[in-house]
PDB file of C-alpha atoms in Angstrom:
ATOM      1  CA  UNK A 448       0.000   0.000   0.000  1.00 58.00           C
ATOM      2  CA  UNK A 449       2.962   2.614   0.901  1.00 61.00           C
ATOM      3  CA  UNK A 450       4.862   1.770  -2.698  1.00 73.00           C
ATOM      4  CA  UNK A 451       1.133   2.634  -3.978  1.00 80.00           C
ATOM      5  CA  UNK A 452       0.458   6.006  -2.148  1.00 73.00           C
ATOM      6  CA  UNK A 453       4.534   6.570  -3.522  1.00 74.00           C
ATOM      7  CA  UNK A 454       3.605   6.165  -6.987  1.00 79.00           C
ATOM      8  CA  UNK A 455       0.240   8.316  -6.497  1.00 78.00           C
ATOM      9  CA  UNK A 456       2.540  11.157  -5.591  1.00 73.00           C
ATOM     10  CA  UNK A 457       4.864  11.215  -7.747  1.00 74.00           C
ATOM     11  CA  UNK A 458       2.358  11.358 -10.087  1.00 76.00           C
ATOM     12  CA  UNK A 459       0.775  14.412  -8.336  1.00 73.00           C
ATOM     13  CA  UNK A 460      -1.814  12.769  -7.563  1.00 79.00           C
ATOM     14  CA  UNK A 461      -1.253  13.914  -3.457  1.00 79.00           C
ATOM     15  CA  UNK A 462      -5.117  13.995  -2.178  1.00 82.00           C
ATOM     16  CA  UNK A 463      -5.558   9.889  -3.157  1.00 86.00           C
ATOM     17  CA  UNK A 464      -1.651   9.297  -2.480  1.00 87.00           C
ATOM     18  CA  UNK A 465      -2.498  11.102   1.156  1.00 88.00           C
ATOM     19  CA  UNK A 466      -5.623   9.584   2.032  1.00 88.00           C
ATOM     20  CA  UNK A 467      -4.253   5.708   0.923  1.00 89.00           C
ATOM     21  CA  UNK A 468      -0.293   6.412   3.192  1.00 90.00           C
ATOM     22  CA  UNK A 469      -3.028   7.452   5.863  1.00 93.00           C
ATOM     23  CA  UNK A 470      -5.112   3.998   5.253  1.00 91.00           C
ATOM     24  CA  UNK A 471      -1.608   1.987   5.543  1.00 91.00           C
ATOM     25  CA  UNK A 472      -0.731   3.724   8.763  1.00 93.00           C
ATOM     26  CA  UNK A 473      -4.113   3.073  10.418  1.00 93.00           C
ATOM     27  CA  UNK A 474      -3.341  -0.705   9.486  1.00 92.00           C
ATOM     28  CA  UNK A 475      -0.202  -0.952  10.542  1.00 91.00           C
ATOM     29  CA  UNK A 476      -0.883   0.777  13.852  1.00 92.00           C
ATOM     30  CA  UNK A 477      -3.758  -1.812  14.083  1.00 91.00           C
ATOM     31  CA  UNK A 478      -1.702  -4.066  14.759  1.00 83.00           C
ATOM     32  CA  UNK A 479      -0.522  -2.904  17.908  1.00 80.00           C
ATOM     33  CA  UNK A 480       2.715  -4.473  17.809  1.00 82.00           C
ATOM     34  CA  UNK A 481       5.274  -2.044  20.022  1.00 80.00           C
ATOM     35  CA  UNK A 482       7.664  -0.734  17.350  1.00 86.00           C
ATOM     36  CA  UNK A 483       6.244  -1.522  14.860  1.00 91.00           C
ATOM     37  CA  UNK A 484       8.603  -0.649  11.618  1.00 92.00           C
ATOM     38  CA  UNK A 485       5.656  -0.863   9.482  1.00 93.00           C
ATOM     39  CA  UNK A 486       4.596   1.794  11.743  1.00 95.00           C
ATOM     40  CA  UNK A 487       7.471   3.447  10.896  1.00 95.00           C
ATOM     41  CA  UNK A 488       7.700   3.202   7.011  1.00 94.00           C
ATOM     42  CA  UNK A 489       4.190   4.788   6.981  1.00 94.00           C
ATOM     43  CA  UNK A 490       4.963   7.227   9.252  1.00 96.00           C
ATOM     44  CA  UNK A 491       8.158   8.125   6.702  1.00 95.00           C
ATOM     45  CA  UNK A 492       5.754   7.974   3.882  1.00 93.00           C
ATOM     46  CA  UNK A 493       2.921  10.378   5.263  1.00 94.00           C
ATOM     47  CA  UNK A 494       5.456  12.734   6.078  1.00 95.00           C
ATOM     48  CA  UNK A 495       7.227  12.382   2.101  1.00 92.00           C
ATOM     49  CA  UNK A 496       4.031  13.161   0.667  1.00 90.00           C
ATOM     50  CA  UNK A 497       3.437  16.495   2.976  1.00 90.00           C
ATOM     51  CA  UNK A 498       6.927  17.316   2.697  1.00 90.00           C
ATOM     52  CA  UNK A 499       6.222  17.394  -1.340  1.00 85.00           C
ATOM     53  CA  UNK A 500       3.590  20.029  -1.017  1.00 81.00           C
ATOM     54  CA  UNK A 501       5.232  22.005   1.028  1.00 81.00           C
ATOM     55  CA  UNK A 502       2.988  21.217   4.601  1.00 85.00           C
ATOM     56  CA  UNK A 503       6.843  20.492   6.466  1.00 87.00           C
ATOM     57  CA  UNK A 504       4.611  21.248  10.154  1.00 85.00           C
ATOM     58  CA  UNK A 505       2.158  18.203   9.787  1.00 89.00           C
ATOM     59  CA  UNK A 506       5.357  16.232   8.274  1.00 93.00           C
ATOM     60  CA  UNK A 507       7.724  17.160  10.659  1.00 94.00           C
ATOM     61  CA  UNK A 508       5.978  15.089  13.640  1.00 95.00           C
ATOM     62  CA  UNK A 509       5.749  12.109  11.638  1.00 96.00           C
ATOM     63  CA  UNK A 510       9.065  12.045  10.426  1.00 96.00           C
ATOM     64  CA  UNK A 511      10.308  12.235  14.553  1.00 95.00           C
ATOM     65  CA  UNK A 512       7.391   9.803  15.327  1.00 95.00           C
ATOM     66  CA  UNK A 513       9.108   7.027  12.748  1.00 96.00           C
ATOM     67  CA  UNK A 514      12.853   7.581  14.017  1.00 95.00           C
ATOM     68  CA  UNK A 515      11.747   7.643  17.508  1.00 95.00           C
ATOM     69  CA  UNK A 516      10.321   3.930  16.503  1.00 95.00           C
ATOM     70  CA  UNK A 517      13.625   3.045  14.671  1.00 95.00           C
ATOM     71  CA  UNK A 518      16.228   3.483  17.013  1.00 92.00           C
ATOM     72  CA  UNK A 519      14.818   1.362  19.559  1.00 92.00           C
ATOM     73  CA  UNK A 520      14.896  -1.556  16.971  1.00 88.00           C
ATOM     74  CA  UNK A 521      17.820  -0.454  14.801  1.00 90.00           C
ATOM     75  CA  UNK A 522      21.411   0.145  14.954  1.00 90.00           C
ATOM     76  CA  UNK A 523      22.788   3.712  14.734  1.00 88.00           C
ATOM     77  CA  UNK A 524      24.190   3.020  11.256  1.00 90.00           C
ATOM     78  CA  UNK A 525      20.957   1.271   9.784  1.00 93.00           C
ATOM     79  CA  UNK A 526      19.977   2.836   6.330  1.00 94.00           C
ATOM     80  CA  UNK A 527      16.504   3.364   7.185  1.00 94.00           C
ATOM     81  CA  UNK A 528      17.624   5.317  10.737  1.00 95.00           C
ATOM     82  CA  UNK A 529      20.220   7.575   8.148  1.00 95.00           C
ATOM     83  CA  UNK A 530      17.419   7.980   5.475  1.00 95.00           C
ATOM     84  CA  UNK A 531      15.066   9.087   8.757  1.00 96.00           C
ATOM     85  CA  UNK A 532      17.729  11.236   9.479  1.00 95.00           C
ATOM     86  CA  UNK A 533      17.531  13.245   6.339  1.00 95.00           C
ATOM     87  CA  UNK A 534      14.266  13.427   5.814  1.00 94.00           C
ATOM     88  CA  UNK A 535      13.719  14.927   9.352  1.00 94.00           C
ATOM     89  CA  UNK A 536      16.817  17.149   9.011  1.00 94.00           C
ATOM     90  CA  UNK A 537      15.681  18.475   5.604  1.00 93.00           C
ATOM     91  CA  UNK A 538      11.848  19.055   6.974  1.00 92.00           C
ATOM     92  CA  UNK A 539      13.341  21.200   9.730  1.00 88.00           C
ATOM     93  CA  UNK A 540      15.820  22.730   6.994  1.00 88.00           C
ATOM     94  CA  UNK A 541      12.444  23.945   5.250  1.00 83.00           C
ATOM     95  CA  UNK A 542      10.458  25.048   7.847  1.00 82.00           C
ATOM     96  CA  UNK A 543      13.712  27.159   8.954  1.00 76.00           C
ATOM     97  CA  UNK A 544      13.909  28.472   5.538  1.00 72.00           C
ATOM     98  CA  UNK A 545      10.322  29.427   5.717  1.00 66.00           C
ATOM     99  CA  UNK A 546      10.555  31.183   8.724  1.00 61.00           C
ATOM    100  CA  UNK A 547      13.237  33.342   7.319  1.00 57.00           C
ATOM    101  CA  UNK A 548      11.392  34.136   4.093  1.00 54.00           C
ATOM    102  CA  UNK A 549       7.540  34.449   5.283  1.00 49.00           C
ATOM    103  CA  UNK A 550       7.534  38.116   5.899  1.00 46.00           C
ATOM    104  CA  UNK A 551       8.852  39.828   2.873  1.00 46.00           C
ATOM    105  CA  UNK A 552       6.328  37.649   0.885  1.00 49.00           C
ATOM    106  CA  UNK A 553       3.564  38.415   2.746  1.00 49.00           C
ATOM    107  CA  UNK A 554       4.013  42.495   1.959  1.00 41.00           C
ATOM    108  CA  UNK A 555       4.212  41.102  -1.715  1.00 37.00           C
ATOM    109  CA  UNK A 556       1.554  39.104  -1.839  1.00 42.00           C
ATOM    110  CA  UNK A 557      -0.719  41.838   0.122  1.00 35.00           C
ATOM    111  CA  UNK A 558       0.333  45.032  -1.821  1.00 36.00           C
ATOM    112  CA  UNK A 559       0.652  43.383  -5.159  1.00 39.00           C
ATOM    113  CA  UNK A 560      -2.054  42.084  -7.300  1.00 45.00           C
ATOM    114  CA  UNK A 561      -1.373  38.067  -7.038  1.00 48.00           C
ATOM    115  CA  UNK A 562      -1.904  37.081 -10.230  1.00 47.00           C
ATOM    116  CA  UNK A 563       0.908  39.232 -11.230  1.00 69.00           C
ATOM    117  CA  UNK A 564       2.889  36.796  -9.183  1.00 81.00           C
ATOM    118  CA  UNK A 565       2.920  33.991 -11.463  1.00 88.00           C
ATOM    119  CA  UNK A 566       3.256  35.078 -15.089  1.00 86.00           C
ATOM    120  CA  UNK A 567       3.217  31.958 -17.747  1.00 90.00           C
ATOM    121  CA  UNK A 568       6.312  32.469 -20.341  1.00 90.00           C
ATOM    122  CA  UNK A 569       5.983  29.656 -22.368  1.00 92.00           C
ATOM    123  CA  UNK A 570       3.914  26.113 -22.436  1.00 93.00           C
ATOM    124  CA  UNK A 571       3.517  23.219 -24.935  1.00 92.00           C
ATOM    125  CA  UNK A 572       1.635  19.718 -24.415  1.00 90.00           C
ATOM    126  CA  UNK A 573       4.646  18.551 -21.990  1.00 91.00           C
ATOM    127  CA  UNK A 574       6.289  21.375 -20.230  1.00 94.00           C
ATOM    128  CA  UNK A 575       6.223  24.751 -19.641  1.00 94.00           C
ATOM    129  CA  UNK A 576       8.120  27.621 -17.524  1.00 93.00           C
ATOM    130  CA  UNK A 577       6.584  30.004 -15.542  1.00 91.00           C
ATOM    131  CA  UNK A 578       7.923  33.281 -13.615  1.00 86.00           C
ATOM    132  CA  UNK A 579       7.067  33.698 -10.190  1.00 85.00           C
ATOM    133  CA  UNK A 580       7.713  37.787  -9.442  1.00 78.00           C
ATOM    134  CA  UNK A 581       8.023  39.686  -6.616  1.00 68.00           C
ATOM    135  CA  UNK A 582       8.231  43.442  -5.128  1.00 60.00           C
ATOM    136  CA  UNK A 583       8.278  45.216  -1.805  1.00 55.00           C
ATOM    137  CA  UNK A 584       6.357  48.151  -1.130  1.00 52.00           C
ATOM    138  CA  UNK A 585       7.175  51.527  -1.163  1.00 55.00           C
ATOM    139  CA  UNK A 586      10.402  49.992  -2.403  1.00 55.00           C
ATOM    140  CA  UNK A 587      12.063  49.705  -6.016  1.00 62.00           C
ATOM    141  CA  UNK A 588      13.271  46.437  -5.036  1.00 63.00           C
ATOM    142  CA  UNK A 589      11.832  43.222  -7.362  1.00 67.00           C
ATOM    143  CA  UNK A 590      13.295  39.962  -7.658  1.00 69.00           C
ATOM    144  CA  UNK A 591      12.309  36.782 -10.446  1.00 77.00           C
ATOM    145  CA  UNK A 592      12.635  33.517 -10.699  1.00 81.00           C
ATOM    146  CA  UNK A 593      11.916  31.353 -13.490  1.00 86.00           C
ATOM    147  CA  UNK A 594      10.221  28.020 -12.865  1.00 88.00           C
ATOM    148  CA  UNK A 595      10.315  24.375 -15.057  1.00 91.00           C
ATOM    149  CA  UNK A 596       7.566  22.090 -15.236  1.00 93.00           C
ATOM    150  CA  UNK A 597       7.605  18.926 -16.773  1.00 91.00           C
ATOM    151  CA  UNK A 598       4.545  17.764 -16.995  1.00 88.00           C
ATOM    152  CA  UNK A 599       4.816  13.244 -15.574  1.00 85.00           C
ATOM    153  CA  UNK A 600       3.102  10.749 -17.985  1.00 84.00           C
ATOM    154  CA  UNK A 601      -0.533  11.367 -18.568  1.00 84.00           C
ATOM    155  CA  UNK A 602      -0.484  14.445 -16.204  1.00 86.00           C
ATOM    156  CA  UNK A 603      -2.314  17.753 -18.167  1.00 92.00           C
ATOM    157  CA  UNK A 604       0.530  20.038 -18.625  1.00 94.00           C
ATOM    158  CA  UNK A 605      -2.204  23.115 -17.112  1.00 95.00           C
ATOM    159  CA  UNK A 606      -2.537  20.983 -13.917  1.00 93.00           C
ATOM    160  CA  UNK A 607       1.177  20.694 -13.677  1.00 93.00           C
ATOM    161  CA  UNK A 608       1.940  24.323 -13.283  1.00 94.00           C
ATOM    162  CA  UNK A 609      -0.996  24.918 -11.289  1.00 94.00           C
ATOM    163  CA  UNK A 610       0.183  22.510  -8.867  1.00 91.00           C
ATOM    164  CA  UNK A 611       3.519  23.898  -8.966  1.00 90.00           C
ATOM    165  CA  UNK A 612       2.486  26.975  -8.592  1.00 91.00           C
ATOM    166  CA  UNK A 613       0.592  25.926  -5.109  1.00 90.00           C
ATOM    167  CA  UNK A 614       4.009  23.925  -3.909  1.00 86.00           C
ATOM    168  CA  UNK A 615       5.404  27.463  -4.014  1.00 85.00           C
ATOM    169  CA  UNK A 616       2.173  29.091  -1.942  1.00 86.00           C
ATOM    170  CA  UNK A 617       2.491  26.546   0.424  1.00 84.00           C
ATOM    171  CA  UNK A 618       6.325  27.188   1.599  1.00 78.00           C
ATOM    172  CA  UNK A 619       4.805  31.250   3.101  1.00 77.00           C
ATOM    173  CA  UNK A 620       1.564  29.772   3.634  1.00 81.00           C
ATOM    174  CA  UNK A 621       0.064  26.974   5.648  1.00 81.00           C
ATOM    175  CA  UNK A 622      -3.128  28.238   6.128  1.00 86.00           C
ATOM    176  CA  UNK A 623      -5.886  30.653   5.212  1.00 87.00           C
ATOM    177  CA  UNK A 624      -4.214  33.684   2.343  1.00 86.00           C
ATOM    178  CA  UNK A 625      -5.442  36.681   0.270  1.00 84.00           C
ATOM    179  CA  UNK A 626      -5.479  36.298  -3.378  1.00 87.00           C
ATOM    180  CA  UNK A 627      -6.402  39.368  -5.679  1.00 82.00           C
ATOM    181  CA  UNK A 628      -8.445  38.207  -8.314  1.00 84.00           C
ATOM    182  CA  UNK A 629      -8.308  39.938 -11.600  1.00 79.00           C
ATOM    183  CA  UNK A 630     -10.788  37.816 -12.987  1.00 83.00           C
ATOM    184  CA  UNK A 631     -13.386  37.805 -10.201  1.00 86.00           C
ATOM    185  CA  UNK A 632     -11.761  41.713  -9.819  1.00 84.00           C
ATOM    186  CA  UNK A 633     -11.746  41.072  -5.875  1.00 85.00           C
ATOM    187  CA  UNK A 634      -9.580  40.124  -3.253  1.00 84.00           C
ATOM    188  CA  UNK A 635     -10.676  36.357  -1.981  1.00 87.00           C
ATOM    189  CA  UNK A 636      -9.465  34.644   0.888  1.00 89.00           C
ATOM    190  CA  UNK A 637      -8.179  31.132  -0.241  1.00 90.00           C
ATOM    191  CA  UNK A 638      -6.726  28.023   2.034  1.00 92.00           C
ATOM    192  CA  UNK A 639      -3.053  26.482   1.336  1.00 89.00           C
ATOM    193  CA  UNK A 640      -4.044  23.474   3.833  1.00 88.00           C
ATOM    194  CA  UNK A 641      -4.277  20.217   2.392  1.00 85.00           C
ATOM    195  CA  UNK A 642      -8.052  19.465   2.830  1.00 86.00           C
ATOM    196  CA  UNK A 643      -8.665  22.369   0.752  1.00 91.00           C
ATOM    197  CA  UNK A 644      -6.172  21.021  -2.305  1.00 90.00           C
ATOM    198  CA  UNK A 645      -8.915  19.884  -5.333  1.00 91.00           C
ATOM    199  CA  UNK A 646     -10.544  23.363  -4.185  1.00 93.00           C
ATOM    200  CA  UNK A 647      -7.209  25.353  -4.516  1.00 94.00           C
ATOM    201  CA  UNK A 648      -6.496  23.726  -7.460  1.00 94.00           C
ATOM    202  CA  UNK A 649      -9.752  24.414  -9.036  1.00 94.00           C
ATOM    203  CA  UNK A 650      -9.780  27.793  -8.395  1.00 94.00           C
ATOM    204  CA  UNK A 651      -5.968  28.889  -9.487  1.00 93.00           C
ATOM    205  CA  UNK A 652      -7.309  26.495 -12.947  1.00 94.00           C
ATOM    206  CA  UNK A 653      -9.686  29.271 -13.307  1.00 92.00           C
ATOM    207  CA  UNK A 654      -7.673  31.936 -12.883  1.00 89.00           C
ATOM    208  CA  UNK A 655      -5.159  31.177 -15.323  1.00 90.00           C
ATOM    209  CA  UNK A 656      -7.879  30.238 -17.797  1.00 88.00           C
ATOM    210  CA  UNK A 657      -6.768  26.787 -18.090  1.00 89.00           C
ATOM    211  CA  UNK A 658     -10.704  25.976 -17.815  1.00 77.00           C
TER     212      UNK A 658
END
């Protein structure tokens, strides 16, 4: 079931690959065996597939959960304890590195219209490149960064960038955030959390006319 949920989200598929790692987990911790390292591999897994959009606080305690299980049934040099390791280390690396950035992007995203955020440069049936803009207020300062997507097998090219475009919301936002609509011409308040992903995702489809 976890190699499943893997191969949901690396197809993007995140909402199905979430709700089937959260199935396995359930089961394993059914089981009620102390320790359990299937315990622990779905624990890993959860926290994978909310580390890959960008929710590192609900992924972080799952990542600690799993090692916490490991070491008391591993040794110290035991490949899943060092790829535990990592993963935790590099959730913690991200929500550091969110912490750091959060503010400046929140006077962007409030003083700037947000659609103006994410300009599309280029897009064919497979991949496309986007530019995700910024600017302070009351400040000349602006920054850009282009952004590749490669759209997997069978995934719509439109949904790709969208999606991409919401990995990169998520790492300033985990919650409720203000989007100005140019094509509803109003600001709306939207939600990065991941219950609210096929609703996020339907909305930014919109407003990019992708539907």
């Amino acid at each position: 079931m976890n190699d499943e949920a893997t191969a949901l989200y690396q197809d993007g598929r995140y909402d199905q690959a979430t709700a089937l790692a959260k199935k396995s987990l359930q089961l394993a911790q059914s089981d009620n065996t102390p320790n359990n390292p299937d315990v622990a591999t779905s624990l890993s897994k959860l926290a994978a597939i909310y580390a890959a959009q960008g929710f590192f606080e609900q992924a972080e305690p799952l990542s600690r959960q799993a090692l916490a299980i490991r070491v008391k049934k591993l040794n110290a040099e035991d490949p899943d304890i060092v790829a535990n390791q990592a993963q935790l280390a590099g959730i913690n690396a991200a929500i550091l590195d969110r912490n750091r950035t959060i503010a400046p992007f929140k006077r962007i995203s409030t003083a700037a219209n947000s659609s103006s955020i994410f300009q599309i440069l280029n897009k064919d049936a497979h991949s496309a490149t986007f530019a995700f803009n910024g600017s302070e207020p009351n400040s000349r300062k602006r920054w850009r960064q282009v952004i590749e997507v490669d759209a997997k097998q069978g995934e719509d090219i439109d949904l790709a960038i969208v999606r991409r475009m919401i990995q990169i919301i998520r790492t300033y936002y985990t919650g409720d955030f203000n989007w100005e609509s140019r094509r509803l011409g109003r600001t709306v308040s939207m939600s990065a959390r991941p219950e609210d992903t096929a609703a996020l995702e339907d909305f930014m489809m919109r407003e990019f006319d992708f539907r």
